PDB file of C-alpha atoms and ligand atoms in Angstrom:
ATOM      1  CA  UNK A  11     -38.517  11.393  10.022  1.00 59.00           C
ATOM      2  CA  UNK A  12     -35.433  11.290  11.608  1.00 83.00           C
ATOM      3  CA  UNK A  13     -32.902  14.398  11.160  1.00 94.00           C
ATOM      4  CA  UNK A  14     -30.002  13.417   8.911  1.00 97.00           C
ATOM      5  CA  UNK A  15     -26.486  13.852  10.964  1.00 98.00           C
ATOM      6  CA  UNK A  16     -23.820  12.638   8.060  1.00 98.00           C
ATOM      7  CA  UNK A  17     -24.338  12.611   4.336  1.00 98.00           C
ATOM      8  CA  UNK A  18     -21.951  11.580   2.059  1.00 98.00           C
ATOM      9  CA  UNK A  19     -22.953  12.065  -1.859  1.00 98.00           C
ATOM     10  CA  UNK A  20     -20.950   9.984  -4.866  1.00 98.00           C
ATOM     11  CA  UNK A  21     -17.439   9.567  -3.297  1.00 98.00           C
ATOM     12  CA  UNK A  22     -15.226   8.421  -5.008  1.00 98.00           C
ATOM     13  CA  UNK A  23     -11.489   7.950  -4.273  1.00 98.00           C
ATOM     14  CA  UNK A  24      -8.507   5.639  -6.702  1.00 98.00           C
ATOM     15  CA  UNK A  25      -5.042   4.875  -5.788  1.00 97.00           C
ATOM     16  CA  UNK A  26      -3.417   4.963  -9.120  1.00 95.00           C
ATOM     17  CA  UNK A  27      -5.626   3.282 -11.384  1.00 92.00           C
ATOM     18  CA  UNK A  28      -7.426   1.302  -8.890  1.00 96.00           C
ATOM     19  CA  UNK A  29     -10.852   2.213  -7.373  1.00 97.00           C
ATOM     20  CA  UNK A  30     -10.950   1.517  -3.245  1.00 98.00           C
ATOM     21  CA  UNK A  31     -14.219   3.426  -2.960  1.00 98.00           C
ATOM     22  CA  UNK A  32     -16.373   3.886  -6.335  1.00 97.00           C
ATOM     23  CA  UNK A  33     -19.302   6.031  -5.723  1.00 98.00           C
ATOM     24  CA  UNK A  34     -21.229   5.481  -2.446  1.00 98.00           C
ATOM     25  CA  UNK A  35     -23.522   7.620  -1.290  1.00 98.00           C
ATOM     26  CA  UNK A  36     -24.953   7.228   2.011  1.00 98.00           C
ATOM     27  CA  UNK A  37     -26.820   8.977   5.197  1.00 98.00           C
ATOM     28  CA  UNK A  38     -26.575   8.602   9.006  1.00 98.00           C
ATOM     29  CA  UNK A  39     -29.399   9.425  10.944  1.00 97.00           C
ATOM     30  CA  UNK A  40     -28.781  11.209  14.233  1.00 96.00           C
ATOM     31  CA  UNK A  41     -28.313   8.823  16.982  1.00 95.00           C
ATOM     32  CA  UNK A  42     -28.136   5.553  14.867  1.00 96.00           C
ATOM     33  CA  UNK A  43     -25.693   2.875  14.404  1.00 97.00           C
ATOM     34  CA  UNK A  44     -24.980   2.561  10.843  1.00 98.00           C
ATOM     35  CA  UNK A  45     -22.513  -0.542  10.160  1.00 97.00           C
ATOM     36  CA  UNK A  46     -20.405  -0.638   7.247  1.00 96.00           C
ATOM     37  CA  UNK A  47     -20.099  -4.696   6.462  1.00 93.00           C
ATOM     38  CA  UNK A  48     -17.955  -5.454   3.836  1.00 90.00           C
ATOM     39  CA  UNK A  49     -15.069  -8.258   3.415  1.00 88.00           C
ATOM     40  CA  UNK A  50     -11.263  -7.480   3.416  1.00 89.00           C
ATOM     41  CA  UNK A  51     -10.772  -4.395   0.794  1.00 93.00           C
ATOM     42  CA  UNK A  52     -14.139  -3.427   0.361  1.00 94.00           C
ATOM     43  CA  UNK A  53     -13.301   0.087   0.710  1.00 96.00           C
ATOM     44  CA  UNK A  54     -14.516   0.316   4.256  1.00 96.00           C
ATOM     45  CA  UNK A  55     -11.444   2.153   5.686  1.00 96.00           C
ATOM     46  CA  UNK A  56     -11.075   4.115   3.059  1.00 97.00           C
ATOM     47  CA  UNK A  57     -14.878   5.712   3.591  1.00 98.00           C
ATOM     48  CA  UNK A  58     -13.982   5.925   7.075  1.00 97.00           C
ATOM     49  CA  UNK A  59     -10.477   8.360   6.161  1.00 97.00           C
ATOM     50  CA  UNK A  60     -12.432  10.197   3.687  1.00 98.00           C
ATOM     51  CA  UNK A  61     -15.321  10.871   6.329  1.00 97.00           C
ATOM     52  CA  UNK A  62     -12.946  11.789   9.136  1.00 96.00           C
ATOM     53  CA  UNK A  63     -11.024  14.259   6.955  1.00 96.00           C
ATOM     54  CA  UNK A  64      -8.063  12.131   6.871  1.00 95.00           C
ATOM     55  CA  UNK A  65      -8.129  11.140   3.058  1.00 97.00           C
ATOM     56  CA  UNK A  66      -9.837  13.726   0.582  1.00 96.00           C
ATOM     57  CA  UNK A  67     -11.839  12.229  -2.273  1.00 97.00           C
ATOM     58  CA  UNK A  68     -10.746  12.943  -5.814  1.00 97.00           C
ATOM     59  CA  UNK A  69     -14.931  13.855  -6.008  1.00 97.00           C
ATOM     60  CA  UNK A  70     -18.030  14.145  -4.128  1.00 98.00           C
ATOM     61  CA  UNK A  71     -18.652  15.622  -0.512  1.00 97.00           C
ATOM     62  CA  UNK A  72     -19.647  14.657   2.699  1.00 98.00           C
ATOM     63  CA  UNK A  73     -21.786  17.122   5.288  1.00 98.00           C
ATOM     64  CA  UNK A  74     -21.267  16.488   8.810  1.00 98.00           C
ATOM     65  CA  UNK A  75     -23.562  18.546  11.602  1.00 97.00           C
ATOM     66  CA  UNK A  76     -24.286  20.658   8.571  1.00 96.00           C
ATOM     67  CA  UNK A  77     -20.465  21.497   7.938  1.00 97.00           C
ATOM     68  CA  UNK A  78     -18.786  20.329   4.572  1.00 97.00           C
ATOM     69  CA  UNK A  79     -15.598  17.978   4.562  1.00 96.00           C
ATOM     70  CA  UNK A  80     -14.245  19.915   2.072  1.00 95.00           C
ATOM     71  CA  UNK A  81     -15.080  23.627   2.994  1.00 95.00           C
ATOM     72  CA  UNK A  82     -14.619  23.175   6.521  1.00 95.00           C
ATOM     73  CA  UNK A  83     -12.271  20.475   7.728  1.00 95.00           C
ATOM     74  CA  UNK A  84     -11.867  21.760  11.177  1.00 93.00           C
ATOM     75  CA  UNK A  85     -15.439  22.122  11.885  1.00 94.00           C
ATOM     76  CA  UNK A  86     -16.411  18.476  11.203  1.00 96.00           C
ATOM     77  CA  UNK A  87     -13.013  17.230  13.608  1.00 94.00           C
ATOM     78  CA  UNK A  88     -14.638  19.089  16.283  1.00 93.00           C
ATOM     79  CA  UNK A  89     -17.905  16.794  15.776  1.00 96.00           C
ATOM     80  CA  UNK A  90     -16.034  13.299  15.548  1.00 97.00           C
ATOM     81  CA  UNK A  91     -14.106  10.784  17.373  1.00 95.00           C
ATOM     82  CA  UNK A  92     -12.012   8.647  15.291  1.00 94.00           C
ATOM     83  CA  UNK A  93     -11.121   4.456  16.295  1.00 93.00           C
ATOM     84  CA  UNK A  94      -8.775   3.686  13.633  1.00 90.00           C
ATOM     85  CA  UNK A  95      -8.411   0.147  12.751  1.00 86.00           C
ATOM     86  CA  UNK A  96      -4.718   0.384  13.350  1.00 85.00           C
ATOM     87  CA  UNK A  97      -3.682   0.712  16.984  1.00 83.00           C
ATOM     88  CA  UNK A  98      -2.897   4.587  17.211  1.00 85.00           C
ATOM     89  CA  UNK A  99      -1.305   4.147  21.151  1.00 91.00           C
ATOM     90  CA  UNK A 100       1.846   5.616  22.505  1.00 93.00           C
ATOM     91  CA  UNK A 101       3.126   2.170  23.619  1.00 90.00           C
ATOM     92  CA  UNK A 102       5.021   4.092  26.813  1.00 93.00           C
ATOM     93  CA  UNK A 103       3.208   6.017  28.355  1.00 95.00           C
ATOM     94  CA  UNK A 104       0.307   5.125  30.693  1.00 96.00           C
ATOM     95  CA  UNK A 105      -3.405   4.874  29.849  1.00 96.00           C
ATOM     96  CA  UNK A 106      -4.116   7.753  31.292  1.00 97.00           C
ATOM     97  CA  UNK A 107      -1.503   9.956  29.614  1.00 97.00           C
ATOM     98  CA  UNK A 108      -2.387   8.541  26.256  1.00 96.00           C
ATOM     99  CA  UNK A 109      -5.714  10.177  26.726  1.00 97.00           C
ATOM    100  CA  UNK A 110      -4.728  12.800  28.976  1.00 97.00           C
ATOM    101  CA  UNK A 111      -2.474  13.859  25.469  1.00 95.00           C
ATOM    102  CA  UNK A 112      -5.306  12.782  23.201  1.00 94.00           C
ATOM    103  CA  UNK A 113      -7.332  15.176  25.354  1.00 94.00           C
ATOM    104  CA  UNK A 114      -5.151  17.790  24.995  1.00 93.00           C
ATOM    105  CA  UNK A 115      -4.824  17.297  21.839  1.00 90.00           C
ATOM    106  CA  UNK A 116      -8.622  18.283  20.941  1.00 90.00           C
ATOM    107  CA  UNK A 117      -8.589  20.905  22.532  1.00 90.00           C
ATOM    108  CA  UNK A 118      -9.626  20.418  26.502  1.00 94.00           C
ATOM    109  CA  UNK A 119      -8.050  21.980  29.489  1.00 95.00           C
ATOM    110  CA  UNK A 120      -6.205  19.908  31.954  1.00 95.00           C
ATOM    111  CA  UNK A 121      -9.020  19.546  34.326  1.00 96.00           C
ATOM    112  CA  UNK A 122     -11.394  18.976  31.606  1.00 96.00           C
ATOM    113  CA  UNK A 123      -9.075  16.475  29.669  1.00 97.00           C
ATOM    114  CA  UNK A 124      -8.639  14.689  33.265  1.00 97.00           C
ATOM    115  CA  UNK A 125     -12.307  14.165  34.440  1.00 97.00           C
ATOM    116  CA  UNK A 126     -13.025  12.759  30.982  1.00 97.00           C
ATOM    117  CA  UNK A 127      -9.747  10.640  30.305  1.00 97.00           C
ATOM    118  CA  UNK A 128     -11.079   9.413  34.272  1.00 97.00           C
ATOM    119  CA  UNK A 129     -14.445   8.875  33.048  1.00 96.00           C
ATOM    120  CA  UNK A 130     -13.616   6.852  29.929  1.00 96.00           C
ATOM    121  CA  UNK A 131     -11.091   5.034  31.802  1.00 96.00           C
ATOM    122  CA  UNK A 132     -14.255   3.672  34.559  1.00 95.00           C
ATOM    123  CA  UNK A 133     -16.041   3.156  31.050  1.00 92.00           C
ATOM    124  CA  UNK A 134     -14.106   0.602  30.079  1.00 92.00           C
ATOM    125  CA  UNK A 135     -13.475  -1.301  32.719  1.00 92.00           C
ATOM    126  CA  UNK A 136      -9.406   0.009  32.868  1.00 94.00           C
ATOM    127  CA  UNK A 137      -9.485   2.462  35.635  1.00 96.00           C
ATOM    128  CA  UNK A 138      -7.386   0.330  37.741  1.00 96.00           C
ATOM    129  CA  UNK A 139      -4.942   0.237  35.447  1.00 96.00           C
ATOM    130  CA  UNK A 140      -4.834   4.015  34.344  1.00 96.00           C
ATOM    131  CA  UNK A 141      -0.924   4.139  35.674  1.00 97.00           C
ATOM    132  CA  UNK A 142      -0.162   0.912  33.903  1.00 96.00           C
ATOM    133  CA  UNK A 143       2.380   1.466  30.323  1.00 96.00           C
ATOM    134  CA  UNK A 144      -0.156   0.365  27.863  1.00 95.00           C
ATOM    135  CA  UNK A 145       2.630  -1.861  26.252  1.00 93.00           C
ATOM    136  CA  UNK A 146       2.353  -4.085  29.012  1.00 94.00           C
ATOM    137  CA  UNK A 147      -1.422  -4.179  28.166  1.00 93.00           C
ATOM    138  CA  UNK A 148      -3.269  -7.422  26.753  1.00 90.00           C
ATOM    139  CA  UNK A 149      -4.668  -6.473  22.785  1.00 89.00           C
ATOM    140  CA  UNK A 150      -8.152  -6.652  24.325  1.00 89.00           C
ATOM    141  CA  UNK A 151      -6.916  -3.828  26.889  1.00 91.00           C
ATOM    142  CA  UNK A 152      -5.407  -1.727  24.031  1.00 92.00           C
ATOM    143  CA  UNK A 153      -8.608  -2.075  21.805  1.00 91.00           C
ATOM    144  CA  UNK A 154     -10.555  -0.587  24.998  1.00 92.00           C
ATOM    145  CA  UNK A 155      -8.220   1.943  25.067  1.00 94.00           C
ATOM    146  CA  UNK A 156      -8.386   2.774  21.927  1.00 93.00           C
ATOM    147  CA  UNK A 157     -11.883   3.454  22.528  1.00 94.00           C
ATOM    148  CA  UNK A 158     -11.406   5.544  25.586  1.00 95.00           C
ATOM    149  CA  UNK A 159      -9.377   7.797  23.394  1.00 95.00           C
ATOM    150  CA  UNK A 160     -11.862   7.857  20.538  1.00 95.00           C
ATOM    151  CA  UNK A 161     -14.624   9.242  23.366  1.00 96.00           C
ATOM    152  CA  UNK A 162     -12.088  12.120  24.519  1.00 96.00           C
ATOM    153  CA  UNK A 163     -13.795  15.399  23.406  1.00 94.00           C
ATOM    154  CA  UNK A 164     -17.004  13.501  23.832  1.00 94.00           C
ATOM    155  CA  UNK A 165     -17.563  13.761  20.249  1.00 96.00           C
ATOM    156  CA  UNK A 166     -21.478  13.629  18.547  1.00 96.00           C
ATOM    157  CA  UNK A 167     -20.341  11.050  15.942  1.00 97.00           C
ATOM    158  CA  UNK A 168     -17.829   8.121  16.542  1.00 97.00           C
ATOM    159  CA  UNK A 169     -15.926   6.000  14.034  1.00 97.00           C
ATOM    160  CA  UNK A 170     -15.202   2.799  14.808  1.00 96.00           C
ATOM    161  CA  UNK A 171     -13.144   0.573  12.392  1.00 95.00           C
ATOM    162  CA  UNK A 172     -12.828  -3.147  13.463  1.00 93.00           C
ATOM    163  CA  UNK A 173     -13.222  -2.343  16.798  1.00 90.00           C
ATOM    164  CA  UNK A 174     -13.697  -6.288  17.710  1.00 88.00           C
ATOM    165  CA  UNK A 175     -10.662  -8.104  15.558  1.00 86.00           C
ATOM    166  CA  UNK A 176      -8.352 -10.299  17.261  1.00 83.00           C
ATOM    167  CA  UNK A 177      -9.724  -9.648  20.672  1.00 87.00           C
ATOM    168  CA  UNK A 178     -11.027 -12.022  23.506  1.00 87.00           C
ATOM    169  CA  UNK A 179     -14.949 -12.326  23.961  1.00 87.00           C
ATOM    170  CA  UNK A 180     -14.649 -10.078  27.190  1.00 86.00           C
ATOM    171  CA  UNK A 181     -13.225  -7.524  25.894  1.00 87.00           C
ATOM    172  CA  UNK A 182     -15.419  -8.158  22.753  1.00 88.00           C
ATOM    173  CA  UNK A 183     -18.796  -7.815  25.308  1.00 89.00           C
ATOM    174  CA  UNK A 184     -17.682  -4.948  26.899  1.00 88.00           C
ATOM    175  CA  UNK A 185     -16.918  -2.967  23.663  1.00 90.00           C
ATOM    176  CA  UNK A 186     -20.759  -4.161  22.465  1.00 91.00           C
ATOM    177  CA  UNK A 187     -22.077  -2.878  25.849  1.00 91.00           C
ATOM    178  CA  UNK A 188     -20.223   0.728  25.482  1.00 92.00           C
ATOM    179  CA  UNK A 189     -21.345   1.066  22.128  1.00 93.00           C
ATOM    180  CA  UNK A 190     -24.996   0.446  23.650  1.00 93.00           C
ATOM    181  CA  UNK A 191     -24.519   2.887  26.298  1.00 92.00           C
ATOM    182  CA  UNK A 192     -23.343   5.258  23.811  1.00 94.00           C
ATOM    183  CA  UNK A 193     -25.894   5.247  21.355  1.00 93.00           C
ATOM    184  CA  UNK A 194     -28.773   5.204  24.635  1.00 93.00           C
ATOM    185  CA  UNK A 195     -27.139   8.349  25.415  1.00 93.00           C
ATOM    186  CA  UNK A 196     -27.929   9.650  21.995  1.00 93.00           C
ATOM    187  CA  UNK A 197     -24.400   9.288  20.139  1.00 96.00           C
ATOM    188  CA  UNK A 198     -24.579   8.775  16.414  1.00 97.00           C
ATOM    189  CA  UNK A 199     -21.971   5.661  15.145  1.00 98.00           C
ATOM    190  CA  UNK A 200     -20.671   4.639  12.306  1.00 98.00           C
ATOM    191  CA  UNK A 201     -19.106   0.898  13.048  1.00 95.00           C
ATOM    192  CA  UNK A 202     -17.095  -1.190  10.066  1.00 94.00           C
ATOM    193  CA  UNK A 203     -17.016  -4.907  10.877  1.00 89.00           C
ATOM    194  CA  UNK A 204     -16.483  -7.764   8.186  1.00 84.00           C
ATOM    195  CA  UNK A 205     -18.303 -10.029  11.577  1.00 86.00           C
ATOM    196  CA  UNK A 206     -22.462 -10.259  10.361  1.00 86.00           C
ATOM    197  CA  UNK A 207     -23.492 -10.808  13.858  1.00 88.00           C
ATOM    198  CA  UNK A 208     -21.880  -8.134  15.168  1.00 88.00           C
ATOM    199  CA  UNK A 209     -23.752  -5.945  12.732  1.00 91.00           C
ATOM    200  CA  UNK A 210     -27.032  -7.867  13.144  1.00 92.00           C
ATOM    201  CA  UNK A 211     -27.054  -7.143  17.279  1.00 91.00           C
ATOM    202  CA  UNK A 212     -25.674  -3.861  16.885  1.00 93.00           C
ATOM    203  CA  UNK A 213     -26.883  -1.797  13.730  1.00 96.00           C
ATOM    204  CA  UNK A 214     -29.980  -0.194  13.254  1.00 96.00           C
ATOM    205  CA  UNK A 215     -29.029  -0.050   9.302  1.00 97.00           C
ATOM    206  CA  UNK A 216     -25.927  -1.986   7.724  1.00 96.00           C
ATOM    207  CA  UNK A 217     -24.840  -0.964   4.260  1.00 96.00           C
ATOM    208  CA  UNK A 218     -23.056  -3.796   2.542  1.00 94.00           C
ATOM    209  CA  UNK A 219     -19.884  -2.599   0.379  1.00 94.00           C
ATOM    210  CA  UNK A 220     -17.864  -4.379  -1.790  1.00 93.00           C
ATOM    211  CA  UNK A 221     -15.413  -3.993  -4.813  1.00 93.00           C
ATOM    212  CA  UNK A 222     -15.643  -0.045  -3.425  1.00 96.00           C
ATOM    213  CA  UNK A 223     -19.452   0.240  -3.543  1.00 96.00           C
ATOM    214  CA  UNK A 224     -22.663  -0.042  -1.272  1.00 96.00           C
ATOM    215  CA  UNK A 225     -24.749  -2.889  -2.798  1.00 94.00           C
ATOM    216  CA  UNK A 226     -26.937  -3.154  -0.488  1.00 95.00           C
ATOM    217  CA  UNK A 227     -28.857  -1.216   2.221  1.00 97.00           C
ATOM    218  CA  UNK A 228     -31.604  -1.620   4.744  1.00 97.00           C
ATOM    219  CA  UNK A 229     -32.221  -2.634   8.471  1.00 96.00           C
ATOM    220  CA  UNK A 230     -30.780  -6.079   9.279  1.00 95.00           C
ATOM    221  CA  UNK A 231     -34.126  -7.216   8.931  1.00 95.00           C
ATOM    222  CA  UNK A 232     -34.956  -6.070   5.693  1.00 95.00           C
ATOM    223  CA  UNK A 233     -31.872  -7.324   4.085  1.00 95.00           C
ATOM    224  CA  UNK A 234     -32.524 -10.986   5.055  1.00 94.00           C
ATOM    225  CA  UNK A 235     -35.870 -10.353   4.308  1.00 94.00           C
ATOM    226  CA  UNK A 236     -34.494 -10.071   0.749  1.00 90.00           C
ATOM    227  CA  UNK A 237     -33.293 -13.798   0.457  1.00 89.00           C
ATOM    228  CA  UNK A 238     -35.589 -15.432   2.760  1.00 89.00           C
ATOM    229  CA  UNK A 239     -37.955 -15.351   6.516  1.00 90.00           C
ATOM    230  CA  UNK A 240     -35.894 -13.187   8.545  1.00 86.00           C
ATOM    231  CA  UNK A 241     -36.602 -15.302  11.469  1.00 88.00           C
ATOM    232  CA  UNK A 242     -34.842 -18.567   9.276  1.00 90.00           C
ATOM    233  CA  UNK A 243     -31.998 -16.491   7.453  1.00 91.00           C
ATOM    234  CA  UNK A 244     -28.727 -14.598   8.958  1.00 90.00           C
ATOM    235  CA  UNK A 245     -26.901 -11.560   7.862  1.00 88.00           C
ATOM    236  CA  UNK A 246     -23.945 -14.038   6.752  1.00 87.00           C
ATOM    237  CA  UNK A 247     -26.314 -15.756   4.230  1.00 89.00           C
ATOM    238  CA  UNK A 248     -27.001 -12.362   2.792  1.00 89.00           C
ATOM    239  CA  UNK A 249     -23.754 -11.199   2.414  1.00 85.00           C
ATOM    240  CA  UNK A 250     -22.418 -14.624   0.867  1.00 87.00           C
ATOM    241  CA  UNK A 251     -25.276 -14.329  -1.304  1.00 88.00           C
ATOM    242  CA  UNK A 252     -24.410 -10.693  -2.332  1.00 86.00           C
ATOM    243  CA  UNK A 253     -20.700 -10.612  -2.142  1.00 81.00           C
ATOM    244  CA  UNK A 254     -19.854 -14.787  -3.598  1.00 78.00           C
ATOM    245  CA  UNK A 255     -18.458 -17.066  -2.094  1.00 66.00           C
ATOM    246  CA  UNK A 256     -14.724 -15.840  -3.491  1.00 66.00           C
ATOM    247  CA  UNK A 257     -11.463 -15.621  -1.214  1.00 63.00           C
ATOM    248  CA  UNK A 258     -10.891 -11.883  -0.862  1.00 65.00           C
ATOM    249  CA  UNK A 259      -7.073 -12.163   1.026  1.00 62.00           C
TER     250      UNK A 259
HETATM  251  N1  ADP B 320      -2.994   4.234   0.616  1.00 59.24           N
HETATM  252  C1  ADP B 320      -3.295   3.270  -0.269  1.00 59.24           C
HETATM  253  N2  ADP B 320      -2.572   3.088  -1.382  1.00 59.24           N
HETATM  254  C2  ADP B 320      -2.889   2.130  -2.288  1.00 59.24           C
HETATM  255  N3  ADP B 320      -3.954   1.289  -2.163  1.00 59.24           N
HETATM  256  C3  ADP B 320      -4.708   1.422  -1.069  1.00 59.24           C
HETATM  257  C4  ADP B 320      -4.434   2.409  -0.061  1.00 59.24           C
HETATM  258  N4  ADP B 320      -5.383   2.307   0.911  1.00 59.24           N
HETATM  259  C5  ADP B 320      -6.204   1.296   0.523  1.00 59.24           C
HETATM  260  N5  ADP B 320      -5.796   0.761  -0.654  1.00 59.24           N
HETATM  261  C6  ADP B 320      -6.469  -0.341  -1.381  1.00 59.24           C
HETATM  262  O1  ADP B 320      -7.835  -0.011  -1.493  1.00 59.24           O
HETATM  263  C7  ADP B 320      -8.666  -1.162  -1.289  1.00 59.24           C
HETATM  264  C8  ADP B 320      -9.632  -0.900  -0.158  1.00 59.24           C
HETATM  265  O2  ADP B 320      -8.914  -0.867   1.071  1.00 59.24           O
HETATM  266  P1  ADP B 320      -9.607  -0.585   2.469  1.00 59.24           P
HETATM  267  O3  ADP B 320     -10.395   0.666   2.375  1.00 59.24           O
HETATM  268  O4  ADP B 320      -8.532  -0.624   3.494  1.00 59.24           O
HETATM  269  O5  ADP B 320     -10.579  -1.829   2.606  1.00 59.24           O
HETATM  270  P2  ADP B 320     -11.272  -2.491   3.883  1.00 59.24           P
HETATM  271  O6  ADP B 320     -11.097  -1.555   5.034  1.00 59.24           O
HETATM  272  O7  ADP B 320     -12.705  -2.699   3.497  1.00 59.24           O
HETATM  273  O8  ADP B 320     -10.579  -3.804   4.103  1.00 59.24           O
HETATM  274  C9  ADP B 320      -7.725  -2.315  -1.004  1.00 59.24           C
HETATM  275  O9  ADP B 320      -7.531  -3.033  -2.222  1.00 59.24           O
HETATM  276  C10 ADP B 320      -6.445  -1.639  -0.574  1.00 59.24           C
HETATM  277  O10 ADP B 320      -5.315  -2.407  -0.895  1.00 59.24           O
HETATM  278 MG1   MG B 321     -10.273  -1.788   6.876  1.00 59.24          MG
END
């Protein structure tokens, strides 16, 4: 069996009165991709703050590498990499001195914060632009930045929230082809996407939230197994038939 690397046990979290993430419980496996498909306020980003150490929950835990959210905060930060859904770039400086700060920033030396900002940079596809101010960039660029910074610290478990919305397909491709490479070299991700085939290339197990709860959760294949031949049926047809056919926005 494979060894559990995240477990997160009946979170729950309100804002006011209202419920953004109503008692999920969940567990990564080391080196999976676990996707988090949900439409627009599922609760998705929410999980991800709360599993980062951003957000706290008002109950429940989460263990990370063994080490509690809640007991031990700094611990888990040293395990993760975080790519918020929200553009977190400093729009004037360079790509590489965004990462050469993010580096810094968790905790590398200069020499080690430059060979990996260098590193990620040749990753995705930006090193020729690594003097270039990243508010010149295209949004495809700053997504794959984004990224770059995420991998500074080479952390053992990477967030990824939306990595893919509003981008062009290159940018799109190359972001699926890191994530590959990532997980082949034995990284453990956690990817939120409201895109089903997206999920269905990427995930080894999707859990489908919505309304602030996991309703569903199995392989891609199991969960169209669930409505139909998996060979005849897509992710999207399970998550219309799960979720309705309702306008969330
Ligand atoms: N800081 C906040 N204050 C109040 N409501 C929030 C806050 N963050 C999220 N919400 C609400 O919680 C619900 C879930 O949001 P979110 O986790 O961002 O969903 P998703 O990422 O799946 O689109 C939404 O209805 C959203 O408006
Ligand atoms: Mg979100």
């Amino acid at each position: 069996m494979a060894e559990a690397f995240l477990t997160a046990e009946n979170l729950h979290k309100s804002f006011n009165e209202y419920k953004a993430v109503n008692g999920i419980s969940f567990t990564i496996y080391k080196g999976e991709i676990f996707g988090l498909l949900g439409p627009n306020g599922a609760g998705k980003t929410t999980t991800i703050r709360i599993l980062s150490t951003v957000l706290e929950p008002n109950s429940g835990d989460v263990t990370i590498g063994g080490q509690s959210i809640r007991h031990n905060a700094d611990a888990v930060r040293r395990l993760i990499g975080v790519c918020p859904q929200e553009l977190a770039l400093y729009a004037d400086l360079s790509a590489l001195d965004n990462l050469l700060f993010f580096g810094r920033m968790v905790g590398l030396n200069g020499k080690e914060a430059k060979s990996q900002a260098i590193a990620n940079l040749e990753l995705m596809g930006l090193l020729d632009r690594a003097k270039g101010k990243v508010d010149k960039f295209s949004g495809g660029m700053k997504r794959r930045i984004n990224l770059a910074i995420a991998l500074m610290g080479r952390p053992q478990l990477l967030f990824l929230d939306e990595p893919t919305v509003g981008i062009d397909p290159q940018s799109r491709n190359m972001i699926y082809e890191t994530i590959e490479s990532l997980r082949d070299g034995g990284m453990t991700i956690l990817y939120t996407t409201h895109y089903m085939e997206e999920a269905d290339r990427l995930c080894h197990r999707v859990a489908i939230m919505d309304g602030g709860q996991i309703i569903a959760l199995d392989t891609p294949h199991g969960l169209k197994s669930m409505i139909g031949s998996p060979e005849q049926v897509t992710l999207e047809d399970v998550f219309l038939k799960l979720t309705g056919r309702g306008l969330r926005d």
